[in-house]
């Protein structure tokens, strides 16, 4: 009798040792759409146990304009619990294609709380270049290229993660607070520098820096490509060159994700240098990658806009 009791106690103890505890949280698999969303999410998750973060698109792809989901993407979505996206039209595949792959997945559009910039409305100059480009009223989705917006997007990620895994909410809040503190310092650096800018008109490769320009009181008076992949004509280059001279634009800003040839041709025509601004759409997913790239952008802007 005593022996049977001892054996029973042993098996109960064994079962309890290997059974999941009542307070244990289920694993949370987070999929992000592209690089900036991955960086933001990794900062909020930190080393929280049981939470994995992956990016659907490779870090070399850039902005997912007009991107079509592949069978491999559908498999990634099917195995995820949470999908972190920018929103505002950046990921045109959101909605039915994602729902088909995984009806239970939670989709987080991190830019939903940001006041959007609408082409041709927030900046009247943007609806008047040769009749080509974005439709007036079309929302610009490049929200993350602004530290102030990045803070709002990080908070949306924190809220979504906490709702999906309440047991880790304290960890997510702690990590988000630390990251927001760093992003706030970054935003303050930009705003302090903007007070020293002597020039406030800029020309960019495409409409990716509009939110940062709004933060800093800059005016984007021209874009080299007003539609992704659509190169300007020779006449449009001449018109943009004239705008650069008339508006005293100090430089043409290219992007590392695109060939510099168009920017260099425009700069030669206008007689100004080319400078590089990085929208953090490609590169490393390291935790500080966004801050590092944006500080390089700040240095470039100070050099170009603070000189007489």
CSV table of C-alpha atoms in Angstrom, one decimal:
chain,number,residue,atom,x,y,z
A,1,UNK,CA,0.0,0.0,0.0
A,2,UNK,CA,2.8,2.4,1.0
A,3,UNK,CA,4.7,1.4,-2.2
A,4,UNK,CA,1.7,2.0,-4.4
A,5,UNK,CA,1.2,5.4,-2.8
A,6,UNK,CA,4.8,6.3,-3.3
A,7,UNK,CA,4.6,5.4,-7.0
A,8,UNK,CA,1.4,7.5,-7.4
A,9,UNK,CA,3.1,10.5,-5.8
A,10,UNK,CA,6.1,10.1,-8.1
A,11,UNK,CA,3.9,10.1,-11.2
A,12,UNK,CA,1.9,13.1,-10.0
A,13,UNK,CA,5.1,15.0,-9.3
A,14,UNK,CA,6.5,14.0,-12.7
A,15,UNK,CA,3.4,15.1,-14.5
A,16,UNK,CA,3.4,18.5,-12.7
A,17,UNK,CA,7.0,19.1,-13.5
A,18,UNK,CA,6.5,18.7,-17.2
A,19,UNK,CA,3.0,20.2,-17.6
A,20,UNK,CA,2.7,23.9,-18.6
A,21,UNK,CA,2.1,26.0,-15.6
A,22,UNK,CA,-1.3,27.8,-15.2
A,23,UNK,CA,0.3,31.2,-15.6
A,24,UNK,CA,2.5,30.3,-18.6
A,25,UNK,CA,1.8,32.4,-21.7
A,26,UNK,CA,1.3,30.9,-25.1
A,27,UNK,CA,4.0,31.7,-27.7
A,28,UNK,CA,3.4,34.8,-29.7
A,29,UNK,CA,4.6,34.8,-33.3
A,30,UNK,CA,4.8,38.3,-34.7
A,31,UNK,CA,5.3,39.0,-38.4
A,32,UNK,CA,6.2,42.5,-39.7
A,33,UNK,CA,5.7,43.8,-43.2
A,34,UNK,CA,9.0,45.5,-43.9
A,35,UNK,CA,12.2,46.8,-42.3
A,36,UNK,CA,11.0,49.9,-40.2
A,37,UNK,CA,8.2,47.9,-38.7
A,38,UNK,CA,10.6,45.1,-37.8
A,39,UNK,CA,13.0,47.5,-36.1
A,40,UNK,CA,10.2,49.2,-34.1
A,41,UNK,CA,8.7,45.8,-33.1
A,42,UNK,CA,12.0,44.3,-32.1
A,43,UNK,CA,12.6,47.3,-29.8
A,44,UNK,CA,9.2,46.8,-28.1
A,45,UNK,CA,9.6,43.0,-27.7
A,46,UNK,CA,13.2,43.1,-26.5
A,47,UNK,CA,14.1,39.9,-24.8
A,48,UNK,CA,10.6,39.0,-23.7
A,49,UNK,CA,10.5,35.2,-23.6
A,50,UNK,CA,8.1,33.3,-25.9
A,51,UNK,CA,7.8,36.1,-28.5
A,52,UNK,CA,9.3,35.8,-31.9
A,53,UNK,CA,9.6,38.6,-34.5
A,54,UNK,CA,10.2,38.1,-38.2
A,55,UNK,CA,9.9,40.3,-41.3
A,56,UNK,CA,7.8,39.1,-44.2
A,57,UNK,CA,9.9,41.0,-46.8
A,58,UNK,CA,13.7,40.9,-47.0
A,59,UNK,CA,15.4,44.0,-45.6
A,60,UNK,CA,16.8,44.7,-49.1
A,61,UNK,CA,13.4,45.2,-50.8
A,62,UNK,CA,12.5,48.7,-49.6
A,63,UNK,CA,9.0,50.1,-49.5
A,64,UNK,CA,6.4,47.5,-50.5
A,65,UNK,CA,4.6,49.7,-53.1
A,66,UNK,CA,2.5,47.5,-55.4
A,67,UNK,CA,4.0,44.4,-53.8
A,68,UNK,CA,2.1,41.1,-54.5
A,69,UNK,CA,2.2,38.3,-52.0
A,70,UNK,CA,4.1,35.2,-52.9
A,71,UNK,CA,3.2,31.6,-51.8
A,72,UNK,CA,6.1,31.9,-49.4
A,73,UNK,CA,4.6,35.1,-47.9
A,74,UNK,CA,1.3,33.3,-47.5
A,75,UNK,CA,3.0,30.6,-45.5
A,76,UNK,CA,4.6,33.1,-43.2
A,77,UNK,CA,1.2,34.8,-42.7
A,78,UNK,CA,-0.5,31.5,-42.0
A,79,UNK,CA,1.9,30.7,-39.2
A,80,UNK,CA,1.8,34.1,-37.5
A,81,UNK,CA,-0.4,35.4,-34.7
A,82,UNK,CA,0.1,39.2,-35.2
A,83,UNK,CA,0.9,41.1,-38.4
A,84,UNK,CA,2.5,44.5,-37.8
A,85,UNK,CA,2.2,46.9,-40.8
A,86,UNK,CA,2.6,50.6,-41.5
A,87,UNK,CA,-0.9,51.0,-43.1
A,88,UNK,CA,-2.3,54.1,-44.9
A,89,UNK,CA,-1.9,52.2,-48.2
A,90,UNK,CA,1.8,51.3,-47.9
A,91,UNK,CA,0.9,47.6,-47.9
A,92,UNK,CA,-1.7,47.3,-50.6
A,93,UNK,CA,-2.0,43.6,-49.9
A,94,UNK,CA,-3.6,44.1,-46.5
A,95,UNK,CA,-7.1,43.0,-46.1
A,96,UNK,CA,-8.6,40.1,-48.1
A,97,UNK,CA,-5.3,38.5,-49.2
A,98,UNK,CA,-3.9,38.4,-45.7
A,99,UNK,CA,-7.3,37.2,-44.3
A,100,UNK,CA,-7.4,34.4,-46.8
A,101,UNK,CA,-4.0,33.2,-45.7
A,102,UNK,CA,-4.9,33.4,-42.0
A,103,UNK,CA,-8.4,34.3,-40.9
A,104,UNK,CA,-7.4,34.5,-37.2
A,105,UNK,CA,-4.4,36.8,-37.6
A,106,UNK,CA,-4.5,40.2,-35.9
A,107,UNK,CA,-3.5,43.0,-38.2
A,108,UNK,CA,-1.9,46.2,-36.6
A,109,UNK,CA,-1.8,49.3,-38.8
A,110,UNK,CA,0.6,51.3,-36.8
A,111,UNK,CA,0.1,54.6,-38.6
A,112,UNK,CA,-3.6,54.8,-38.0
A,113,UNK,CA,-3.3,57.6,-35.4
A,114,UNK,CA,-1.1,59.9,-37.5
A,115,UNK,CA,-2.5,63.0,-39.2
A,116,UNK,CA,-2.0,62.0,-42.8
A,117,UNK,CA,-0.5,64.2,-45.5
A,118,UNK,CA,-2.6,64.2,-48.7
A,119,UNK,CA,-0.9,64.9,-52.0
A,120,UNK,CA,-1.9,68.1,-53.6
A,121,UNK,CA,-3.7,69.4,-50.5
A,122,UNK,CA,-1.1,69.7,-47.7
A,123,UNK,CA,1.4,71.0,-50.3
A,124,UNK,CA,-0.2,72.7,-53.3
A,125,UNK,CA,3.0,72.5,-55.2
A,126,UNK,CA,2.8,68.8,-55.3
A,127,UNK,CA,-0.3,68.6,-57.6
A,128,UNK,CA,1.1,70.8,-60.3
A,129,UNK,CA,4.1,69.1,-61.8
A,130,UNK,CA,3.3,68.2,-65.4
A,131,UNK,CA,0.0,66.6,-64.5
A,132,UNK,CA,1.8,63.4,-63.5
A,133,UNK,CA,2.3,61.6,-60.3
A,134,UNK,CA,0.1,61.2,-57.2
A,135,UNK,CA,-3.6,61.9,-57.4
A,136,UNK,CA,-4.6,65.0,-55.4
A,137,UNK,CA,-5.9,63.8,-52.1
A,138,UNK,CA,-4.0,60.5,-52.2
A,139,UNK,CA,-2.5,59.8,-48.7
A,140,UNK,CA,1.2,59.7,-48.4
A,141,UNK,CA,2.0,56.5,-46.4
A,142,UNK,CA,5.7,57.2,-45.6
A,143,UNK,CA,4.9,58.1,-42.0
A,144,UNK,CA,7.8,56.4,-40.2
A,145,UNK,CA,10.4,58.8,-41.7
A,146,UNK,CA,9.7,61.2,-38.8
A,147,UNK,CA,10.8,60.5,-35.3
A,148,UNK,CA,7.6,62.0,-33.9
A,149,UNK,CA,5.5,59.7,-36.0
A,150,UNK,CA,7.8,56.8,-35.1
A,151,UNK,CA,6.9,57.3,-31.5
A,152,UNK,CA,3.2,57.1,-32.2
A,153,UNK,CA,3.7,53.9,-34.3
A,154,UNK,CA,5.8,52.3,-31.5
A,155,UNK,CA,3.0,53.0,-29.0
A,156,UNK,CA,0.5,51.3,-31.4
A,157,UNK,CA,2.8,48.2,-31.5
A,158,UNK,CA,3.0,48.2,-27.7
A,159,UNK,CA,-0.8,48.3,-27.3
A,160,UNK,CA,-1.3,45.5,-29.9
A,161,UNK,CA,1.4,43.2,-28.3
A,162,UNK,CA,0.0,43.8,-24.8
A,163,UNK,CA,-3.5,43.0,-26.0
A,164,UNK,CA,-2.3,39.8,-27.7
A,165,UNK,CA,-0.2,38.7,-24.7
A,166,UNK,CA,-1.4,40.4,-21.5
A,167,UNK,CA,1.0,38.4,-19.3
A,168,UNK,CA,3.9,40.3,-21.0
A,169,UNK,CA,2.3,43.7,-21.0
A,170,UNK,CA,4.7,45.1,-18.3
A,171,UNK,CA,7.7,44.0,-20.4
A,172,UNK,CA,6.3,45.6,-23.5
A,173,UNK,CA,5.6,48.8,-21.7
A,174,UNK,CA,9.1,49.0,-20.2
A,175,UNK,CA,10.8,48.3,-23.5
A,176,UNK,CA,8.5,50.8,-25.4
A,177,UNK,CA,9.1,53.5,-22.8
A,178,UNK,CA,12.9,53.1,-23.2
A,179,UNK,CA,12.7,53.2,-27.0
A,180,UNK,CA,10.3,56.2,-27.0
A,181,UNK,CA,12.7,58.0,-24.7
A,182,UNK,CA,15.5,57.5,-27.3
A,183,UNK,CA,13.2,58.5,-30.2
A,184,UNK,CA,12.1,61.7,-28.3
A,185,UNK,CA,15.7,62.7,-27.9
A,186,UNK,CA,16.2,62.1,-31.6
A,187,UNK,CA,13.2,64.2,-32.5
A,188,UNK,CA,14.5,67.0,-30.3
A,189,UNK,CA,17.8,66.9,-32.1
A,190,UNK,CA,16.1,67.4,-35.4
A,191,UNK,CA,13.9,70.2,-34.1
A,192,UNK,CA,16.9,72.1,-32.5
A,193,UNK,CA,18.9,71.8,-35.7
A,194,UNK,CA,15.9,73.0,-37.8
A,195,UNK,CA,16.1,76.4,-36.0
A,196,UNK,CA,19.5,76.9,-37.6
A,197,UNK,CA,18.5,76.1,-41.2
A,198,UNK,CA,18.9,79.1,-43.5
A,199,UNK,CA,17.3,77.2,-46.5
A,200,UNK,CA,13.9,75.6,-46.2
A,201,UNK,CA,13.2,74.4,-49.8
A,202,UNK,CA,14.2,70.9,-50.7
A,203,UNK,CA,14.0,68.5,-53.7
A,204,UNK,CA,13.9,64.8,-52.9
A,205,UNK,CA,13.9,61.6,-55.0
A,206,UNK,CA,10.3,60.8,-54.2
A,207,UNK,CA,7.7,61.7,-51.6
A,208,UNK,CA,9.3,59.8,-48.7
A,209,UNK,CA,10.4,62.8,-46.6
A,210,UNK,CA,7.2,64.8,-46.5
A,211,UNK,CA,6.4,64.0,-42.9
A,212,UNK,CA,9.9,64.9,-41.7
A,213,UNK,CA,9.7,68.1,-43.8
A,214,UNK,CA,6.4,68.9,-42.0
A,215,UNK,CA,8.0,68.4,-38.6
A,216,UNK,CA,10.9,70.7,-39.5
A,217,UNK,CA,9.1,73.5,-41.4
A,218,UNK,CA,10.7,72.5,-44.7
A,219,UNK,CA,8.9,72.7,-48.1
A,220,UNK,CA,9.4,69.9,-50.7
A,221,UNK,CA,9.3,71.9,-53.9
A,222,UNK,CA,10.0,69.0,-56.2
A,223,UNK,CA,10.5,65.3,-56.6
A,224,UNK,CA,12.5,63.5,-59.2
A,225,UNK,CA,10.1,60.5,-59.4
A,226,UNK,CA,6.5,61.5,-58.7
A,227,UNK,CA,5.4,57.9,-59.2
A,228,UNK,CA,7.5,54.8,-58.2
A,229,UNK,CA,9.6,53.6,-61.1
A,230,UNK,CA,8.4,56.3,-63.5
A,231,UNK,CA,11.4,58.3,-64.6
A,232,UNK,CA,10.9,62.0,-65.5
A,233,UNK,CA,11.2,63.2,-69.0
A,234,UNK,CA,13.9,65.6,-70.2
A,235,UNK,CA,11.4,68.4,-70.1
A,236,UNK,CA,10.4,67.6,-66.5
A,237,UNK,CA,14.1,67.6,-65.5
A,238,UNK,CA,14.5,71.1,-67.1
A,239,UNK,CA,11.4,72.4,-65.2
A,240,UNK,CA,12.6,70.9,-62.0
A,241,UNK,CA,16.1,72.4,-62.5
A,242,UNK,CA,14.5,75.8,-63.0
A,243,UNK,CA,12.5,75.4,-59.8
A,244,UNK,CA,15.8,74.6,-58.0
A,245,UNK,CA,17.4,77.8,-59.2
A,246,UNK,CA,14.3,80.0,-58.6
A,247,UNK,CA,13.6,78.6,-55.1
A,248,UNK,CA,17.3,78.6,-54.1
A,249,UNK,CA,17.3,74.9,-53.3
A,250,UNK,CA,20.8,74.1,-52.0
A,251,UNK,CA,21.1,70.4,-53.0
A,252,UNK,CA,19.3,67.5,-54.7
A,253,UNK,CA,18.6,64.7,-52.2
A,254,UNK,CA,18.9,61.1,-53.5
A,255,UNK,CA,18.2,57.9,-51.7
A,256,UNK,CA,20.6,54.9,-51.3
A,257,UNK,CA,17.9,52.5,-52.5
A,258,UNK,CA,17.9,54.0,-56.0
A,259,UNK,CA,20.5,54.6,-58.7
A,260,UNK,CA,22.0,58.1,-58.3
A,261,UNK,CA,22.0,58.8,-62.1
A,262,UNK,CA,18.8,60.8,-62.2
A,263,UNK,CA,19.7,62.9,-59.2
A,264,UNK,CA,23.2,63.5,-60.6
A,265,UNK,CA,21.8,64.6,-64.0
A,266,UNK,CA,19.4,67.0,-62.3
A,267,UNK,CA,22.1,68.4,-60.0
A,268,UNK,CA,24.4,69.0,-63.0
A,269,UNK,CA,21.6,70.8,-64.8
A,270,UNK,CA,20.8,72.9,-61.8
A,271,UNK,CA,24.3,73.5,-60.6
A,272,UNK,CA,23.9,72.1,-57.1
A,273,UNK,CA,25.4,69.1,-55.3
A,274,UNK,CA,23.8,65.7,-54.6
A,275,UNK,CA,23.3,64.7,-51.0
A,276,UNK,CA,21.9,61.3,-49.7
A,277,UNK,CA,19.0,60.9,-47.3
A,278,UNK,CA,18.0,57.4,-46.1
A,279,UNK,CA,14.4,56.7,-45.4
A,280,UNK,CA,15.4,53.5,-43.5
A,281,UNK,CA,13.5,51.3,-45.9
A,282,UNK,CA,16.4,49.0,-46.4
A,283,UNK,CA,19.4,48.0,-44.3
A,284,UNK,CA,20.1,46.4,-41.0
A,285,UNK,CA,17.3,45.3,-38.5
A,286,UNK,CA,19.5,46.2,-35.6
A,287,UNK,CA,17.8,47.8,-32.6
A,288,UNK,CA,19.5,51.1,-33.2
A,289,UNK,CA,19.4,51.1,-37.0
A,290,UNK,CA,16.6,53.6,-37.3
A,291,UNK,CA,18.2,56.1,-35.0
A,292,UNK,CA,21.6,55.6,-36.6
A,293,UNK,CA,20.2,56.3,-40.1
A,294,UNK,CA,18.1,59.2,-39.0
A,295,UNK,CA,21.1,60.9,-37.3
A,296,UNK,CA,23.1,60.5,-40.6
A,297,UNK,CA,20.1,62.2,-42.3
A,298,UNK,CA,20.3,65.0,-39.7
A,299,UNK,CA,24.0,65.6,-40.4
A,300,UNK,CA,23.3,65.7,-44.1
A,301,UNK,CA,20.4,68.2,-43.6
A,302,UNK,CA,22.5,70.4,-41.4
A,303,UNK,CA,25.3,70.5,-43.9
A,304,UNK,CA,23.0,71.3,-46.8
A,305,UNK,CA,20.5,73.7,-45.2
A,306,UNK,CA,22.5,75.6,-42.6
A,307,UNK,CA,25.1,77.0,-44.9
A,308,UNK,CA,24.6,80.4,-46.5
